Short mmCIF file of C-alpha atoms and ligand atoms in Angstrom, two decimals:
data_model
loop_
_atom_site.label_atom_id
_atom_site.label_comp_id
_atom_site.label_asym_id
_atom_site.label_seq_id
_atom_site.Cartn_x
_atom_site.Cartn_y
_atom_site.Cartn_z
CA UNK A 7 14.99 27.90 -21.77
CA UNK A 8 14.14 25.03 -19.42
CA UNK A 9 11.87 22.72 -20.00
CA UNK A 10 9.51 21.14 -17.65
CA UNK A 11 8.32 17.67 -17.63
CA UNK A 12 5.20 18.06 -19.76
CA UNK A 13 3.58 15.24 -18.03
CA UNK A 14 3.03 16.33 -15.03
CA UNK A 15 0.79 18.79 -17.00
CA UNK A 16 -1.58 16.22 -17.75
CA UNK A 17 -1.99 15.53 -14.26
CA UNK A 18 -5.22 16.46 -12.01
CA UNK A 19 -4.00 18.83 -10.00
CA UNK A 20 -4.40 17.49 -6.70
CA UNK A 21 -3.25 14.59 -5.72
CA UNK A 22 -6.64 12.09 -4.08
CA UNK A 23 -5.55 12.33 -0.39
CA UNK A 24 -4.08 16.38 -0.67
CA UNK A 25 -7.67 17.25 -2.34
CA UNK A 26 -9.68 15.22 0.37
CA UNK A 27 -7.43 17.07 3.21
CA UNK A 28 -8.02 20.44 1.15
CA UNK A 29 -12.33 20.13 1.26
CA UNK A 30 -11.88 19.02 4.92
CA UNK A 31 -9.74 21.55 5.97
CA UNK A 32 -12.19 24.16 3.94
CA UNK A 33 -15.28 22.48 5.70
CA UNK A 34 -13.52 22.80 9.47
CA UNK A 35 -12.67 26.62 8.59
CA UNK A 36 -16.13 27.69 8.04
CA UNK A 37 -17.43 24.99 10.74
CA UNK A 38 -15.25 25.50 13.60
CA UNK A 39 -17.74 23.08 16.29
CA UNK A 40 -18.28 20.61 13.96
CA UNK A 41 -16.79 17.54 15.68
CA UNK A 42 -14.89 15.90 12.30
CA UNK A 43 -14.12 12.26 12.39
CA UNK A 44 -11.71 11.14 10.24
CA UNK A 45 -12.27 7.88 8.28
CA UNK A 46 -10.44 8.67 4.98
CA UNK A 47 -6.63 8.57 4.40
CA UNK A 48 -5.39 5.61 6.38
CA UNK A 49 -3.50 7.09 8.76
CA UNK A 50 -3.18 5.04 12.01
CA UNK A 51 -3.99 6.71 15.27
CA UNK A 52 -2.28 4.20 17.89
CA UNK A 53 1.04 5.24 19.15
CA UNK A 54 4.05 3.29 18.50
CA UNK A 55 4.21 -0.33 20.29
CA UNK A 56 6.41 -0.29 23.51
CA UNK A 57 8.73 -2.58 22.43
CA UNK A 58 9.88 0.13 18.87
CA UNK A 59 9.99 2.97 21.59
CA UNK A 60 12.41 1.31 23.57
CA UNK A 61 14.66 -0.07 20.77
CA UNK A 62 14.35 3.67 19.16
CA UNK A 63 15.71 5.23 22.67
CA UNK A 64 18.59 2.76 23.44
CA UNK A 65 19.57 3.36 19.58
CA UNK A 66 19.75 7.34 20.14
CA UNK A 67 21.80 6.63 23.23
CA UNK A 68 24.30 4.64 20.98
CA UNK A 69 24.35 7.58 18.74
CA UNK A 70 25.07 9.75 21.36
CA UNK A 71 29.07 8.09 22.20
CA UNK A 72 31.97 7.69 19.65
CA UNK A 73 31.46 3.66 19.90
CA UNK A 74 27.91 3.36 19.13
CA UNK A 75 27.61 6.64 16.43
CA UNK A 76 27.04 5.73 12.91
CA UNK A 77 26.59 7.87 9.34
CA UNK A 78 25.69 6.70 6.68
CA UNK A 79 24.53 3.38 6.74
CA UNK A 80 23.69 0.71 3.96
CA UNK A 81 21.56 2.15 1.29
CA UNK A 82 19.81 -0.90 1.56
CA UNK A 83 19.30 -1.24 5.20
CA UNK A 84 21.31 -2.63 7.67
CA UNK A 85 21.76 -7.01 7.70
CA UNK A 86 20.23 -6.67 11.46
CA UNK A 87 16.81 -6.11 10.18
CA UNK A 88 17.29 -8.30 6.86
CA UNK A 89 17.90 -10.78 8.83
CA UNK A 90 14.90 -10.40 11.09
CA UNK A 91 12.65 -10.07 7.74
CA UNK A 92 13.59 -12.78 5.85
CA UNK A 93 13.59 -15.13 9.03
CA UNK A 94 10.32 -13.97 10.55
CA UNK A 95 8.35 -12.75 7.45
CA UNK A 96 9.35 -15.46 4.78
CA UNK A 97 10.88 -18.74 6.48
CA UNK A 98 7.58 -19.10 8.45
CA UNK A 99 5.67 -19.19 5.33
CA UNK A 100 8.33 -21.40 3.65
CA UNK A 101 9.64 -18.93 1.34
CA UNK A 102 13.69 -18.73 1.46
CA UNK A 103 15.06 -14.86 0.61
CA UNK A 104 18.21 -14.03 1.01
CA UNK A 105 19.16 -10.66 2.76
CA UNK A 106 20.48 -8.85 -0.48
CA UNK A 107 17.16 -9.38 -1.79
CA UNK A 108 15.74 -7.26 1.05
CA UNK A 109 16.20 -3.57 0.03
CA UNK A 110 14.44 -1.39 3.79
CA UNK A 111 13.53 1.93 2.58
CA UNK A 112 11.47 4.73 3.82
CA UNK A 113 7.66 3.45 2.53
CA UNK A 114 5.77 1.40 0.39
CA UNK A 115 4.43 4.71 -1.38
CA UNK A 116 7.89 5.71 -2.34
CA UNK A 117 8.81 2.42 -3.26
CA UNK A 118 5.81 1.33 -5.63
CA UNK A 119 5.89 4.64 -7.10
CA UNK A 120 10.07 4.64 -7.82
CA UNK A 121 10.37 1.13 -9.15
CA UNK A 122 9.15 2.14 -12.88
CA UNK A 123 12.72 4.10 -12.63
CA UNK A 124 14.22 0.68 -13.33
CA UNK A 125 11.75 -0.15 -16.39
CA UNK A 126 11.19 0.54 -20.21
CA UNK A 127 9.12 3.41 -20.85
CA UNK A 128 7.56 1.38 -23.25
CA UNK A 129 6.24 -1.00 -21.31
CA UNK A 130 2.35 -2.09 -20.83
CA UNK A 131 0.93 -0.98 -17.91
CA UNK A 132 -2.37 -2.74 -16.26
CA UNK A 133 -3.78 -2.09 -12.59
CA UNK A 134 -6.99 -3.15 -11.17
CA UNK A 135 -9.95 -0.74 -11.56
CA UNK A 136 -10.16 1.27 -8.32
CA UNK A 137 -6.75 1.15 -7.62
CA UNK A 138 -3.88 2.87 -5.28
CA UNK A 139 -3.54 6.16 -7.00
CA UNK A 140 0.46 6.03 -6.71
CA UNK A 141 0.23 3.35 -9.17
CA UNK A 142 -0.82 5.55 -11.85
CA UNK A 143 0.09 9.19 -11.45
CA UNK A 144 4.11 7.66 -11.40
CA UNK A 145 2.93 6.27 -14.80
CA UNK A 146 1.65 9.02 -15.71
CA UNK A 147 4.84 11.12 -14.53
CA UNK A 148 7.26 8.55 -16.33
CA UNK A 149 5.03 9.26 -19.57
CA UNK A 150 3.79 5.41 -19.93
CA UNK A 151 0.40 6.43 -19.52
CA UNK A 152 -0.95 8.58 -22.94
CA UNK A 153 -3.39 10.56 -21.97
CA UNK A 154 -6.50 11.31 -19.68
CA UNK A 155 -9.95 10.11 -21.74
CA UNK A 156 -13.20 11.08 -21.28
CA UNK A 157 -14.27 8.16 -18.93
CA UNK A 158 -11.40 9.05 -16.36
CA UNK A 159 -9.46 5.93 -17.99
CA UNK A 160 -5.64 6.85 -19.23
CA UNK A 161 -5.18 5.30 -22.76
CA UNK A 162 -2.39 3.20 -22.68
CA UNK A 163 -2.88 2.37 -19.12
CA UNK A 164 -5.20 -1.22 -18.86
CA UNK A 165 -7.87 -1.39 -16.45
CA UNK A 166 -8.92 -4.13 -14.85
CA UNK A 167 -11.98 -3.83 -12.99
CA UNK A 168 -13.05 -5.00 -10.15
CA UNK A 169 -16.18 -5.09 -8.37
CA UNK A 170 -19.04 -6.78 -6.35
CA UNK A 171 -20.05 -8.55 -9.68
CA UNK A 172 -16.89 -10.22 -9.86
CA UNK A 173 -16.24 -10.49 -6.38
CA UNK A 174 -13.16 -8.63 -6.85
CA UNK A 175 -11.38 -10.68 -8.56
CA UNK A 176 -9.56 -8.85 -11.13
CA UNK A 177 -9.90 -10.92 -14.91
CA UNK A 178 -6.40 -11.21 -17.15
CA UNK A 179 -6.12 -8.77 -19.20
CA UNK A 180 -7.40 -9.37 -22.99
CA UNK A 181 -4.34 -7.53 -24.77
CA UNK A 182 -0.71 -7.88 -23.81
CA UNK A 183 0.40 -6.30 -20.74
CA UNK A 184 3.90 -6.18 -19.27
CA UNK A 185 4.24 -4.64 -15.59
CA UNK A 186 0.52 -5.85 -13.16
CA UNK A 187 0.18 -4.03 -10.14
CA UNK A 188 -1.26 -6.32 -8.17
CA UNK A 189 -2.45 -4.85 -4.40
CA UNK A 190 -3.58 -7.79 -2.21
CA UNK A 191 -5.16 -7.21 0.75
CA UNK A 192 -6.57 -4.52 -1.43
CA UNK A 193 -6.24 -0.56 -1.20
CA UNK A 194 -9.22 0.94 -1.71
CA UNK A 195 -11.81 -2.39 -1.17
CA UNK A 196 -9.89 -4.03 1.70
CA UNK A 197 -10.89 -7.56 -0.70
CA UNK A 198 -8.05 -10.32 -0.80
CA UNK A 199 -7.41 -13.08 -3.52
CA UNK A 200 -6.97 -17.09 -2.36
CA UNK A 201 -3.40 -18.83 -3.47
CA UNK A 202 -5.30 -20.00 -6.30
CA UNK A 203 -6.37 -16.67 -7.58
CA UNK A 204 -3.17 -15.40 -6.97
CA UNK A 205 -1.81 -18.00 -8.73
CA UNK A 206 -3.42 -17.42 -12.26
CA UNK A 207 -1.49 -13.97 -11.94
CA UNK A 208 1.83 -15.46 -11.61
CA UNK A 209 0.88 -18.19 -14.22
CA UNK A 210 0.38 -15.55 -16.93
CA UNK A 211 3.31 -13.10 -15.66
CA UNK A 212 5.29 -15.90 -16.79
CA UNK A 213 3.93 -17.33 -19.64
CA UNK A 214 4.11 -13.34 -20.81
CA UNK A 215 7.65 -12.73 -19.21
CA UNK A 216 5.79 -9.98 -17.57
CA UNK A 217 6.39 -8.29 -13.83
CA UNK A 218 4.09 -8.36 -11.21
CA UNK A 219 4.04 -5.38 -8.78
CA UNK A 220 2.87 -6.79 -5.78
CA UNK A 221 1.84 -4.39 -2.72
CA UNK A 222 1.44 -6.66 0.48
CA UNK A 223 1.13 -3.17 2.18
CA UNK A 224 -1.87 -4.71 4.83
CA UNK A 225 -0.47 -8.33 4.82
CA UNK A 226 -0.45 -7.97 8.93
CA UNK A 227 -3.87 -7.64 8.73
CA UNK A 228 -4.60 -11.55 6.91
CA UNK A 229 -6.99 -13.13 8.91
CA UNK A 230 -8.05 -16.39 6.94
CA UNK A 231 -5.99 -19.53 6.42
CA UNK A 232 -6.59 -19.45 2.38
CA UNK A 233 -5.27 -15.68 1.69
CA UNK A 234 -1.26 -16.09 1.42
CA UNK A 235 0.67 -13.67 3.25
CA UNK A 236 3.60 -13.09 0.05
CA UNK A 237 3.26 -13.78 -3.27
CA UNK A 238 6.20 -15.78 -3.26
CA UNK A 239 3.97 -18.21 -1.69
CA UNK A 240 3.08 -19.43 -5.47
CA UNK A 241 5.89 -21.45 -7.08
CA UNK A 242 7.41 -20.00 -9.92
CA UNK A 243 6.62 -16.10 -8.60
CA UNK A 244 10.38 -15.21 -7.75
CA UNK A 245 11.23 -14.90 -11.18
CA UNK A 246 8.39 -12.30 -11.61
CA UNK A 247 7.15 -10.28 -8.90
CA UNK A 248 8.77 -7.87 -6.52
CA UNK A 249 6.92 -7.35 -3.68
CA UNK A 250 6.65 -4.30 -1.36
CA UNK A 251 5.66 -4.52 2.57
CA UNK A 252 5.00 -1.93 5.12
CA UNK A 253 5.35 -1.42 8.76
CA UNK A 254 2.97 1.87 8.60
CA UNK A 255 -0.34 0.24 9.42
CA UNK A 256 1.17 -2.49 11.08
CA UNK A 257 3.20 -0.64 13.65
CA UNK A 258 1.64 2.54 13.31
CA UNK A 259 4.95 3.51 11.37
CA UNK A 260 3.31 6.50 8.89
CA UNK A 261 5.28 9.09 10.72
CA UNK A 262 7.84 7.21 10.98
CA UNK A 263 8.42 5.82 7.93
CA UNK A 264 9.73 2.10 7.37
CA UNK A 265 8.99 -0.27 4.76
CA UNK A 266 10.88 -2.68 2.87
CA UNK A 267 11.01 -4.28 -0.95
CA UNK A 268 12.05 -7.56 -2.28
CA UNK A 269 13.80 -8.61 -5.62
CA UNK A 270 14.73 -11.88 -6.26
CA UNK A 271 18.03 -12.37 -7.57
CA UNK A 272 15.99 -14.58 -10.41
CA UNK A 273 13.41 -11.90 -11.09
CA UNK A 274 14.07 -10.26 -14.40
CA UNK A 275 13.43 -7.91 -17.27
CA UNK A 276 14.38 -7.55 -20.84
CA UNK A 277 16.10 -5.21 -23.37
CA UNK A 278 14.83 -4.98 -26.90
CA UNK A 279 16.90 -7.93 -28.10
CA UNK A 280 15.13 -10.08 -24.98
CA UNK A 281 18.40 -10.61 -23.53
CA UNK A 282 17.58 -10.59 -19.15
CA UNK A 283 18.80 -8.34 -16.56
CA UNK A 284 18.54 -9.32 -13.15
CA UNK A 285 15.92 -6.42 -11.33
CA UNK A 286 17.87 -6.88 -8.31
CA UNK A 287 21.16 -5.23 -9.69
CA UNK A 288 19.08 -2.55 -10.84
CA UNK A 289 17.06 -1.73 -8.34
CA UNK A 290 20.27 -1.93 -5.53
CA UNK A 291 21.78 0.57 -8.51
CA UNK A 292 19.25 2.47 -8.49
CA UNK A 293 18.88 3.20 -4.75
CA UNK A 294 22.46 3.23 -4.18
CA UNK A 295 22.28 6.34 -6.31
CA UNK A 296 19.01 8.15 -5.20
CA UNK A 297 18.93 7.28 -1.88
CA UNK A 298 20.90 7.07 1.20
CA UNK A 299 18.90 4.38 3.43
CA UNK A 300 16.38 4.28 6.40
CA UNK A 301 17.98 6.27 9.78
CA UNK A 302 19.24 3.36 11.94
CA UNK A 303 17.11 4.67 14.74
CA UNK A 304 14.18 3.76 12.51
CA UNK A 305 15.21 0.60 11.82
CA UNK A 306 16.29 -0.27 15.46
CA UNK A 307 12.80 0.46 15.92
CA UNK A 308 11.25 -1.67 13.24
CA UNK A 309 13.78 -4.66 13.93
CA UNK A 310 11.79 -4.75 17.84
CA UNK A 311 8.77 -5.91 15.72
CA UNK A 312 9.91 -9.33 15.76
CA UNK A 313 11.03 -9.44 19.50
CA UNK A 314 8.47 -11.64 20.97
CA UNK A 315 6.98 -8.54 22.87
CA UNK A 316 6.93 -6.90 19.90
CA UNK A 317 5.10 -9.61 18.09
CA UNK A 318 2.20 -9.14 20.80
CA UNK A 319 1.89 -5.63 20.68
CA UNK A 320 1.43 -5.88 16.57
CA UNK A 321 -0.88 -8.45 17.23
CA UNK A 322 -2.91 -6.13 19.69
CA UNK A 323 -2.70 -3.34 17.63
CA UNK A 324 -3.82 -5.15 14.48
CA UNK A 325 -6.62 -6.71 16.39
CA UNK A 326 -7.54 -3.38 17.58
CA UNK A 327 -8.02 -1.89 14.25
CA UNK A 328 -9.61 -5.25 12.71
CA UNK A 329 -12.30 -5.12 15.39
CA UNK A 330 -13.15 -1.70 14.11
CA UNK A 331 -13.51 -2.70 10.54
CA UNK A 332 -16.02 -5.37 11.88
CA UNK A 333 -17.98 -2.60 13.72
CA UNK A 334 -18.44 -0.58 10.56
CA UNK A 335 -19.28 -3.86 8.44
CA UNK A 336 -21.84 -4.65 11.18
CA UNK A 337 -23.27 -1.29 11.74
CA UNK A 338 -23.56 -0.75 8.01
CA UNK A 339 -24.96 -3.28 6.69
CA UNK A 340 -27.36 -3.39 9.70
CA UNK A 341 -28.23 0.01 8.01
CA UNK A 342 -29.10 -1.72 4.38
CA UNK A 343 -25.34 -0.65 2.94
CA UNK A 344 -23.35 -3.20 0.40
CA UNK A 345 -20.53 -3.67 2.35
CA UNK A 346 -16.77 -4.64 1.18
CA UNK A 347 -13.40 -5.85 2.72
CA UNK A 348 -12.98 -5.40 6.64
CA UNK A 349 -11.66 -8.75 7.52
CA UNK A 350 -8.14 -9.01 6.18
CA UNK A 351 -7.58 -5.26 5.90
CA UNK A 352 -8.63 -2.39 8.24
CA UNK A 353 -10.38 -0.82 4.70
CA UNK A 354 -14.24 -1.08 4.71
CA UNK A 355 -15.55 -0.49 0.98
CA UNK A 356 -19.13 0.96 0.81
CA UNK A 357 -21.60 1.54 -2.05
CA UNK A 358 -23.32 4.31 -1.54
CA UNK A 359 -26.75 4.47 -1.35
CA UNK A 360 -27.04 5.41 -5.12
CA UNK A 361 -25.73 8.88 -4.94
CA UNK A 362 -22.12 9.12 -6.88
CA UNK A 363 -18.97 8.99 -5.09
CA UNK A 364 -18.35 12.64 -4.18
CA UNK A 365 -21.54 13.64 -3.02
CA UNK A 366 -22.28 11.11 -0.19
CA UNK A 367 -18.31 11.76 0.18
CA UNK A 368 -19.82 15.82 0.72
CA UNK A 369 -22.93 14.60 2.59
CA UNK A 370 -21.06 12.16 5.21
CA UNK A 371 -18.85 15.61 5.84
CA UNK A 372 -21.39 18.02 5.53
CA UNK A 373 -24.49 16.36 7.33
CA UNK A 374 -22.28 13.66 10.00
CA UNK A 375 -19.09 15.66 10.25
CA UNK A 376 -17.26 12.23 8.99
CA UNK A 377 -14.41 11.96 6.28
CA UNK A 378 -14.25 9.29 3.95
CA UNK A 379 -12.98 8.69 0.64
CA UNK A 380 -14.74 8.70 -2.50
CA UNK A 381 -14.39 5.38 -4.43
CA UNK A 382 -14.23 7.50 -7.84
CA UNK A 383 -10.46 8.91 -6.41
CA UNK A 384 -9.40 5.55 -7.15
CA UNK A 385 -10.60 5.15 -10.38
CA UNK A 386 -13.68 5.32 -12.38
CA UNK A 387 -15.20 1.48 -11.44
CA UNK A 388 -15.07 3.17 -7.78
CA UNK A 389 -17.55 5.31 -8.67
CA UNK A 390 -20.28 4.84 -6.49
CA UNK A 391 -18.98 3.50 -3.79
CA UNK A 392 -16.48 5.41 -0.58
CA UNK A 393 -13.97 3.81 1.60
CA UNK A 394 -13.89 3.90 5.11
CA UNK A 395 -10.94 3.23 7.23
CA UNK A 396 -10.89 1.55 10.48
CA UNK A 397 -7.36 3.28 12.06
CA UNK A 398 -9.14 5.41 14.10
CA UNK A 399 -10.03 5.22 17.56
CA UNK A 400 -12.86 2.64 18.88
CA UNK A 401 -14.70 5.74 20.63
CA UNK A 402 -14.39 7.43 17.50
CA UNK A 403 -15.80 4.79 15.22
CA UNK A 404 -18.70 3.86 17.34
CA UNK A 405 -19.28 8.01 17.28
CA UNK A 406 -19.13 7.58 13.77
CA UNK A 407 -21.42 4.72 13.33
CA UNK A 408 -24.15 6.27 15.71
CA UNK A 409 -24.56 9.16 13.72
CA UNK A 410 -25.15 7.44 10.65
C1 MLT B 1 -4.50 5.31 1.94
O1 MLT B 1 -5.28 5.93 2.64
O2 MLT B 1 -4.82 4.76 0.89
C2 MLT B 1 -3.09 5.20 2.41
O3 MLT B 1 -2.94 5.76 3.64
C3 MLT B 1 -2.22 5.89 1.52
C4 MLT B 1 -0.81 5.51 1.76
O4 MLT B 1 -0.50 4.57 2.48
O5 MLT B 1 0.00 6.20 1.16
#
């Protein structure tokens, strides 16, 4: 008899974005005219920059002769594009990593929610409160999480909270956690944390010997001098944070899918008799084994982000996408909203106007033919608030704003 993986039974059964899709797709159905905007998943709507195009065609012409055709490539990306990163994304913030720290891989998503392959089941997990869903259905999947309570709160999971009375800055835990998943510009509330914030985090990660996850997903979109750009940024955090970046927003990469992670050769984790094991080994194990690297068309493409052309054309697409976060903080609050995020992160985070999560969710679709997401799909200390997104067009979100 086979036996399935019993926690996946104690799952919701739809994961946030699939159910969101699901009531849209349901609402379009039986409203064929109704002119839907979409403001919920993050999905980007810009094509690709110029420069990515380009690189992506001459790098199909390579493939196409005997000289230039390759197969497999490096499981953990090719050194062209390491290079690139840890030049262009680290060295100008004074942060030295080395290439084999630099594992490219198909997305942040995958990433964040594959690492816990490398660590203890045992381990204590603690994630801000709303938080990235991936974060917690893996946990939940790996069996780390015990099981769903009452108040939408898994209990061995620790929550961290974080909301407009604590400016969303998350508070250390009170018990002893092990793995923080730290997301910063923040997915869902588009809120960032200053080096000294961040700091406290990597302060306790290693007084505790803990990890720190550390999503950087919307880095591209920092706009003030005091938010860093990497967590390696604080001193001591190589030893205990691995940190995963995205070129999906940036470069409008979701359908194309490129991303990268970084372990430290320093960063580590312990077996029961607390001798260390250096994370990178594992992790370049681990995806040696499961996974067979990023298409080098792909990551011809996402190497052209740091030509200087391509540098613009991320600039002008990250602009783009900012000014329409500042449209729907403007327009909103204008309106008498509580509004959230929207100036490091194309995520606007609303609280409603005391109705719960999933019915102004139901009466922005229903009654403005706009999609959002409810705060609540994130976790319970999102209840009562939705997120907006600002990747779509500027036609579209000044459409969007007018009718509310
Ligand atoms: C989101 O809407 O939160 C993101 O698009 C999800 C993702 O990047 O996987």
């Amino acid at each position: 008899m086979v036996h399935i993986n019993e926690n996946f039974a104690k799952l919701p059964a739809g994961y946030l974005f699939t159910e969101i899709g699901r009531r849209v797709s349901e609402y379009q159905r039986l409203n064929p005219d109704a002119q839907i905007i979409r403001m919920g998943i993050g999905d980007v709507t810009l094509p690709l920059p110029k420069a990515c195009i380009e690189a992506m065609h001459n790098a199909v012409n390579e493939m196409a002769t005997s000289e230039g055709f390759r197969g497999y490539g490096p499981e953990q990306g090719y050194e062209f594009l390491q290079q690139k990163i840890s030049h262009y994304d680290y060295k100008k913030y004074g942060v030295d990593i080395a290439t084999d720290e630099i594992f490219v891989s198909d997305g942040a998503k995958s990433d964040t929610g594959n690492i816990g392959d490398i660590l203890g089941i045992n381990n204590k997990i603690a994630v801000t409160d709303p938080v990235y869903p991936v974060y917690v259905d893996t946990n939940v999947m790996a069996g780390r999480a015990g099981h769903l309570q009452a108040d939408g709160c898994w209990s061995n999971i620790v929550y961290m909270p974080v909301n407009a009375e604590n400016n969303f800055v998350p508070d250390l835990p009170k018990e002893d956690v092990s793995v923080i998943y730290l997301c910063f510009p923040n997915n869902p509330t588009g809120t960032t944390l200053t080096r000294s914030q961040l700091k406290v985090w990597v302060d306790y990660a290693l007084e505790h010997k803990a990890l720190i996850l550390f999503d950087a997903a919307y880095e591209a979109f920092i706009t003030e001098a005091d938010v860093p750009h990497s967590i390696y940024e604080i001193d001591g955090a190589k030893k205990v944070a691995i940190e995963f970046r995205s070129y999906s927003k940036t470069a409008g990469f979701t359908g194309t899918r490129c991303s990268y992670t970084v372990v430290p050769k320093e960063c580590v984790a312990y077996d029961d008799s607390g001798k260390a094991y250096a994370l990178n080994n594992f992790w370049r194990r681990r995806q040696c084994t499961k996974f067979n690297g990023t298409p080098y068309i792909v990551q011809r493409g996402a190497e052209a982000i740091y030509t200087e052309e391509g540098q613009q054309q991320v600039k002008q697409i990250v602009n783009y996408y900012l000014h329409n976060a500042q449209i729907i903080r403007n327009s909103l609050s204008a309106k008498g909203f509580a509004v959230y995020g929207g100036i490091n992160s194309p995520y606007v985070w609303v609280k409603t106007d005391g109705t719960d999560s999933w019915k102004f969710f139901d009466y922005l679709l229903h009654e403005k033919h706009i999609v959002t997401t409810p705060g609540v799909g994130f976790g319970p200390s999102g209840e009562g608030y939705v997120r907006l997104t600002a990747f779509n067009t500027l036609e579209k979100t000044q459409e969007a704003m007018a009718r509310i």
